[in-house]
mmCIF file of C-alpha atoms and ligand atoms in Angstrom:
data_model
loop_
_atom_site.group_PDB
_atom_site.id
_atom_site.type_symbol
_atom_site.label_atom_id
_atom_site.label_comp_id
_atom_site.label_asym_id
_atom_site.label_seq_id
_atom_site.Cartn_x
_atom_site.Cartn_y
_atom_site.Cartn_z
ATOM 1 C CA UNK A 1 -0.086 0.096 -0.164
ATOM 2 C CA UNK A 2 1.500 3.345 -0.980
ATOM 3 C CA UNK A 3 1.204 6.596 1.000
ATOM 4 C CA UNK A 4 -1.312 7.526 -0.551
ATOM 5 C CA UNK A 5 -3.782 4.596 -0.291
ATOM 6 C CA UNK A 6 -2.648 4.786 3.253
ATOM 7 C CA UNK A 7 -4.182 8.610 3.368
ATOM 8 C CA UNK A 8 -7.647 7.437 1.062
ATOM 9 C CA UNK A 9 -7.748 4.527 3.851
ATOM 10 C CA UNK A 10 -7.271 7.042 7.006
ATOM 11 C CA UNK A 11 -9.766 9.509 5.156
ATOM 12 C CA UNK A 12 -12.078 6.880 4.420
ATOM 13 C CA UNK A 13 -11.975 5.218 7.873
ATOM 14 C CA UNK A 14 -12.414 9.218 9.693
ATOM 15 C CA UNK A 15 -15.439 9.649 7.394
ATOM 16 C CA UNK A 16 -17.108 6.780 8.945
ATOM 17 C CA UNK A 17 -17.297 8.407 12.285
ATOM 18 C CA UNK A 18 -19.481 11.053 10.759
ATOM 19 C CA UNK A 19 -23.260 10.650 11.931
ATOM 20 C CA UNK A 20 -26.412 12.689 10.237
ATOM 21 C CA UNK A 21 -26.559 16.214 11.520
ATOM 22 C CA UNK A 22 -23.095 16.677 12.230
ATOM 23 C CA UNK A 23 -21.200 20.072 11.806
ATOM 24 C CA UNK A 24 -17.687 18.562 10.655
ATOM 25 C CA UNK A 25 -14.731 20.593 9.967
ATOM 26 C CA UNK A 26 -12.908 19.950 7.092
ATOM 27 C CA UNK A 27 -8.916 20.140 7.376
ATOM 28 C CA UNK A 28 -6.752 20.678 4.085
ATOM 29 C CA UNK A 29 -4.207 19.031 1.871
ATOM 30 C CA UNK A 30 -4.016 15.730 0.276
ATOM 31 C CA UNK A 31 -5.685 13.390 3.266
ATOM 32 C CA UNK A 32 -7.928 15.483 4.081
ATOM 33 C CA UNK A 33 -9.139 15.482 0.466
ATOM 34 C CA UNK A 34 -9.371 12.305 0.624
ATOM 35 C CA UNK A 35 -11.910 12.765 3.543
ATOM 36 C CA UNK A 36 -14.116 15.510 1.868
ATOM 37 C CA UNK A 37 -14.991 12.901 -1.347
ATOM 38 C CA UNK A 38 -15.597 9.980 1.222
ATOM 39 C CA UNK A 39 -17.876 11.966 3.138
ATOM 40 C CA UNK A 40 -19.485 13.276 0.191
ATOM 41 C CA UNK A 41 -20.048 10.061 -1.277
ATOM 42 C CA UNK A 42 -21.443 9.412 1.903
ATOM 43 C CA UNK A 43 -24.341 11.613 1.159
ATOM 44 C CA UNK A 44 -25.125 12.104 4.962
ATOM 45 C CA UNK A 45 -26.737 15.589 6.075
ATOM 46 C CA UNK A 46 -23.806 17.132 7.595
ATOM 47 C CA UNK A 47 -22.379 20.713 7.381
ATOM 48 C CA UNK A 48 -19.145 21.590 6.935
ATOM 49 C CA UNK A 49 -16.365 24.199 7.564
ATOM 50 C CA UNK A 50 -14.059 24.102 5.916
ATOM 51 C CA UNK A 51 -9.894 25.564 6.834
ATOM 52 C CA UNK A 52 -9.119 26.378 2.727
ATOM 53 C CA UNK A 53 -10.473 28.051 0.219
ATOM 54 C CA UNK A 54 -9.209 24.946 -1.686
ATOM 55 C CA UNK A 55 -10.884 22.502 0.727
ATOM 56 C CA UNK A 56 -14.116 24.725 0.208
ATOM 57 C CA UNK A 57 -13.725 24.884 -3.707
ATOM 58 C CA UNK A 58 -13.287 20.576 -3.362
ATOM 59 C CA UNK A 59 -16.316 20.380 -0.344
ATOM 60 C CA UNK A 60 -18.562 22.751 -2.861
ATOM 61 C CA UNK A 61 -18.091 20.171 -6.479
ATOM 62 C CA UNK A 62 -19.010 17.075 -4.211
ATOM 63 C CA UNK A 63 -22.235 18.990 -3.141
ATOM 64 C CA UNK A 64 -21.266 19.267 0.442
ATOM 65 C CA UNK A 65 -23.613 21.521 2.723
ATOM 66 C CA UNK A 66 -20.764 24.648 3.455
ATOM 67 C CA UNK A 67 -21.140 27.255 6.459
ATOM 68 C CA UNK A 68 -18.493 29.466 7.910
ATOM 69 C CA UNK A 69 -16.592 29.810 11.559
ATOM 70 C CA UNK A 70 -18.371 32.387 13.348
ATOM 71 C CA UNK A 71 -22.113 32.426 12.629
ATOM 72 C CA UNK A 72 -21.519 28.662 13.753
ATOM 73 C CA UNK A 73 -19.921 28.847 17.472
ATOM 74 C CA UNK A 74 -19.242 25.080 17.582
ATOM 75 C CA UNK A 75 -17.815 21.697 15.544
ATOM 76 C CA UNK A 76 -18.747 18.323 16.739
ATOM 77 C CA UNK A 77 -15.837 16.721 14.472
ATOM 78 C CA UNK A 78 -12.816 17.568 12.677
ATOM 79 C CA UNK A 79 -11.074 15.798 10.661
ATOM 80 C CA UNK A 80 -7.549 16.721 9.395
ATOM 81 C CA UNK A 81 -4.461 15.802 8.080
ATOM 82 C CA UNK A 82 -0.733 16.922 9.793
ATOM 83 C CA UNK A 83 2.791 16.798 8.419
ATOM 84 C CA UNK A 84 4.400 15.013 11.416
ATOM 85 C CA UNK A 85 2.364 12.993 14.576
ATOM 86 C CA UNK A 86 4.141 13.262 17.480
ATOM 87 C CA UNK A 87 4.267 11.513 20.978
ATOM 88 C CA UNK A 88 0.537 12.506 22.972
ATOM 89 C CA UNK A 89 -0.248 13.535 18.890
ATOM 90 C CA UNK A 90 1.430 16.543 19.195
ATOM 91 C CA UNK A 91 1.531 17.448 15.690
ATOM 92 C CA UNK A 92 3.042 19.823 12.878
ATOM 93 C CA UNK A 93 0.998 21.464 10.666
ATOM 94 C CA UNK A 94 0.980 24.037 8.146
ATOM 95 C CA UNK A 95 2.507 21.856 4.575
ATOM 96 C CA UNK A 96 -0.624 23.483 3.027
ATOM 97 C CA UNK A 97 -0.153 26.927 4.515
ATOM 98 C CA UNK A 98 -3.846 26.753 6.069
ATOM 99 C CA UNK A 99 -2.422 26.208 9.427
ATOM 100 C CA UNK A 100 -4.052 29.428 11.244
ATOM 101 C CA UNK A 101 -7.629 28.960 9.644
ATOM 102 C CA UNK A 102 -7.057 25.134 10.726
ATOM 103 C CA UNK A 103 -6.101 25.653 14.215
ATOM 104 C CA UNK A 104 -9.198 28.366 14.849
ATOM 105 C CA UNK A 105 -11.236 25.091 13.179
ATOM 106 C CA UNK A 106 -9.868 22.499 15.695
ATOM 107 C CA UNK A 107 -10.062 24.747 18.366
ATOM 108 C CA UNK A 108 -13.791 25.652 18.321
ATOM 109 C CA UNK A 109 -14.486 21.487 17.829
ATOM 110 C CA UNK A 110 -15.129 18.896 20.210
ATOM 111 C CA UNK A 111 -13.413 16.539 18.887
ATOM 112 C CA UNK A 112 -10.688 16.405 16.399
ATOM 113 C CA UNK A 113 -9.305 13.415 14.430
ATOM 114 C CA UNK A 114 -5.512 13.614 12.722
ATOM 115 C CA UNK A 115 -5.399 11.660 9.208
ATOM 116 C CA UNK A 116 -2.539 10.414 7.982
ATOM 117 C CA UNK A 117 0.153 8.320 6.453
ATOM 118 C CA UNK A 118 2.328 6.243 8.073
ATOM 119 C CA UNK A 119 5.169 7.766 7.429
ATOM 120 C CA UNK A 120 3.881 10.965 9.217
ATOM 121 C CA UNK A 121 4.458 8.850 12.570
ATOM 122 C CA UNK A 122 7.959 10.332 14.828
ATOM 123 C CA UNK A 123 9.518 9.854 17.466
ATOM 124 C CA UNK A 124 10.151 13.557 18.208
ATOM 125 C CA UNK A 125 8.414 16.070 16.447
ATOM 126 C CA UNK A 126 11.120 18.921 14.097
ATOM 127 C CA UNK A 127 12.368 16.730 11.301
ATOM 128 C CA UNK A 128 9.930 18.586 8.717
ATOM 129 C CA UNK A 129 10.824 22.634 8.815
ATOM 130 C CA UNK A 130 7.991 23.756 11.495
ATOM 131 C CA UNK A 131 5.627 26.561 9.458
ATOM 132 C CA UNK A 132 5.167 29.961 11.868
ATOM 133 C CA UNK A 133 2.561 31.947 9.866
ATOM 134 C CA UNK A 134 3.400 36.257 10.148
ATOM 135 C CA UNK A 135 1.600 39.745 8.682
ATOM 136 C CA UNK A 136 3.058 40.596 5.815
ATOM 137 C CA UNK A 137 4.619 43.829 7.484
ATOM 138 C CA UNK A 138 7.997 44.160 8.551
ATOM 139 C CA UNK A 139 7.718 40.240 8.163
ATOM 140 C CA UNK A 140 11.875 40.696 7.482
ATOM 141 C CA UNK A 141 12.093 42.095 11.051
ATOM 142 C CA UNK A 142 9.484 39.629 12.313
ATOM 143 C CA UNK A 143 11.902 36.618 11.303
ATOM 144 C CA UNK A 144 14.849 38.348 12.932
ATOM 145 C CA UNK A 145 12.155 38.301 16.139
ATOM 146 C CA UNK A 146 11.698 34.831 15.018
ATOM 147 C CA UNK A 147 14.937 33.251 15.089
ATOM 148 C CA UNK A 148 15.523 34.772 19.143
ATOM 149 C CA UNK A 149 12.746 32.952 19.951
ATOM 150 C CA UNK A 150 14.031 30.226 18.239
ATOM 151 C CA UNK A 151 17.665 30.900 20.096
ATOM 152 C CA UNK A 152 15.639 30.538 23.432
ATOM 153 C CA UNK A 153 14.672 27.263 22.822
ATOM 154 C CA UNK A 154 18.531 26.288 22.300
ATOM 155 C CA UNK A 155 17.537 25.662 18.139
ATOM 156 C CA UNK A 156 19.960 27.408 16.578
ATOM 157 C CA UNK A 157 18.382 28.029 12.831
ATOM 158 C CA UNK A 158 17.600 30.344 10.463
ATOM 159 C CA UNK A 159 13.612 30.956 9.772
ATOM 160 C CA UNK A 160 13.239 31.078 5.739
ATOM 161 C CA UNK A 161 10.615 32.708 3.919
ATOM 162 C CA UNK A 162 8.389 29.999 1.541
ATOM 163 C CA UNK A 163 8.654 30.826 -1.557
ATOM 164 C CA UNK A 164 6.933 28.943 -4.866
ATOM 165 C CA UNK A 165 7.231 30.007 -8.437
ATOM 166 C CA UNK A 166 9.331 32.601 -7.027
ATOM 167 C CA UNK A 167 6.804 34.770 -5.402
ATOM 168 C CA UNK A 168 6.914 34.556 -0.940
ATOM 169 C CA UNK A 169 3.446 32.034 -0.936
ATOM 170 C CA UNK A 170 0.039 34.382 0.369
ATOM 171 C CA UNK A 171 -1.949 31.952 2.817
ATOM 172 C CA UNK A 172 -5.588 32.276 2.720
ATOM 173 C CA UNK A 173 -5.612 35.209 5.375
ATOM 174 C CA UNK A 174 -2.230 37.466 3.033
ATOM 175 C CA UNK A 175 0.147 36.463 5.552
ATOM 176 C CA UNK A 176 3.325 34.841 4.923
ATOM 177 C CA UNK A 177 5.174 31.089 5.968
ATOM 178 C CA UNK A 178 8.513 31.054 7.258
ATOM 179 C CA UNK A 179 10.212 27.380 7.592
ATOM 180 C CA UNK A 180 11.903 26.854 10.558
ATOM 181 C CA UNK A 181 14.557 23.482 10.347
ATOM 182 C CA UNK A 182 14.196 23.166 13.909
ATOM 183 C CA UNK A 183 15.686 19.082 13.453
ATOM 184 C CA UNK A 184 14.625 18.243 17.044
ATOM 185 C CA UNK A 185 11.493 19.567 18.985
ATOM 186 C CA UNK A 186 12.423 18.947 22.389
ATOM 187 C CA UNK A 187 10.573 20.821 24.182
ATOM 188 C CA UNK A 188 7.217 21.676 21.577
ATOM 189 C CA UNK A 189 5.371 23.581 24.240
ATOM 190 C CA UNK A 190 7.974 26.255 25.072
ATOM 191 C CA UNK A 191 8.962 27.014 21.342
ATOM 192 C CA UNK A 192 4.794 27.321 21.325
ATOM 193 C CA UNK A 193 5.183 29.743 23.792
ATOM 194 C CA UNK A 194 7.831 31.796 22.375
ATOM 195 C CA UNK A 195 6.868 32.056 18.982
ATOM 196 C CA UNK A 196 3.235 33.194 20.096
ATOM 197 C CA UNK A 197 5.418 36.001 22.277
ATOM 198 C CA UNK A 198 6.019 37.723 19.062
ATOM 199 C CA UNK A 199 4.592 40.966 17.602
ATOM 200 C CA UNK A 200 4.375 39.952 14.306
ATOM 201 C CA UNK A 201 3.493 35.907 14.729
ATOM 202 C CA UNK A 202 -0.168 35.374 13.761
ATOM 203 C CA UNK A 203 0.522 31.415 14.629
ATOM 204 C CA UNK A 204 2.834 28.338 14.584
ATOM 205 C CA UNK A 205 2.145 25.171 13.120
ATOM 206 C CA UNK A 206 2.355 23.080 16.552
ATOM 207 C CA UNK A 207 -0.664 21.664 17.668
ATOM 208 C CA UNK A 208 -0.174 20.655 21.047
ATOM 209 C CA UNK A 209 -3.369 18.939 22.992
ATOM 210 C CA UNK A 210 -5.790 19.343 20.360
ATOM 211 C CA UNK A 211 -5.994 16.222 18.689
ATOM 212 C CA UNK A 212 -8.503 13.310 20.353
ATOM 213 C CA UNK A 213 -7.801 10.726 17.827
ATOM 214 C CA UNK A 214 -5.373 9.644 15.013
ATOM 215 C CA UNK A 215 -5.847 7.763 12.216
ATOM 216 C CA UNK A 216 -2.955 6.811 10.633
ATOM 217 C CA UNK A 217 -2.595 3.992 7.190
ATOM 218 C CA UNK A 218 -0.290 1.305 7.296
ATOM 219 C CA UNK A 219 0.792 -1.514 4.795
ATOM 220 C CA UNK A 220 -1.064 -3.812 7.127
ATOM 221 C CA UNK A 221 -4.755 -1.238 7.798
ATOM 222 C CA UNK A 222 -5.629 1.261 9.735
ATOM 223 C CA UNK A 223 -4.061 1.699 12.778
ATOM 224 C CA UNK A 224 -6.051 4.039 15.756
ATOM 225 C CA UNK A 225 -3.669 6.243 17.904
ATOM 226 C CA UNK A 226 -4.801 8.087 21.415
ATOM 227 C CA UNK A 227 -2.600 10.790 23.101
HETATM 228 C C1 5RP B 1 -2.356 21.767 5.723
HETATM 229 C C2 5RP B 1 -1.701 21.129 6.550
HETATM 230 C C3 5RP B 1 -1.816 19.326 5.992
HETATM 231 O O1 5RP B 1 -2.743 19.159 6.633
HETATM 232 C C4 5RP B 1 -0.206 18.895 5.864
HETATM 233 O O2 5RP B 1 0.254 20.189 5.396
HETATM 234 C C5 5RP B 1 -0.305 17.431 5.491
HETATM 235 O O3 5RP B 1 -0.669 17.468 3.920
HETATM 236 P P1 5RP B 1 -0.836 16.156 3.206
HETATM 237 O O4 5RP B 1 -2.468 15.335 3.806
HETATM 238 O O5 5RP B 1 -1.295 16.327 2.069
HETATM 239 O O6 5RP B 1 0.133 15.205 3.513
HETATM 240 O O7 5RP B 1 -1.485 21.393 7.567
HETATM 241 O O8 5RP B 1 -1.986 23.124 6.088
#
């Protein structure tokens, strides 16, 4: 079973957790897209809150009913992918540049399920460069402050502005992304606090104490993990 088949199996397993009448948060990325397809195929009467323009377009094209967080205050279940799944279901997210909307939706959810292929499981977070979303104004200055915050956490790395096709990547909210190749994040909670204290940082891709369950596709089938 290749990585994409594992993602599909995890997405389909998560879709089985959805019940009629639920408000469902839809994540972003290739694994979340498998969940969206599987959910749409079930033709349940659900209302969905997408975490990105890309997911909204996919869900709408498949006939899912959409609404927005804000008017709706509470989400029954959110299903989303991750770039890394570490101990106690600590996560790195934001490879798809949707981390801010994802975190807003996750934090408004009664239950959050992360879906992934087996390669996403790691003994310690940090191999995947940590995405950090910053406002565009004076972002070079913010990047220096991020360097300081990383140093405070004994991480001597310089964050790199994410660029695609020769231009800085913009999030759906118009912000920029810096990626910090930390290597090993020994204390994710301390790093999360340090990054949030930097003016100009909107949010970061550390999702700690948010996931209630993981469904991980493996060559042997879908494995369920709890924090
Ligand atoms: C988007 C994310 C994605 O969930 C993460 O990048 C995983 O993507 P994929 O399912 O394509 O491997 O955090 O911001």
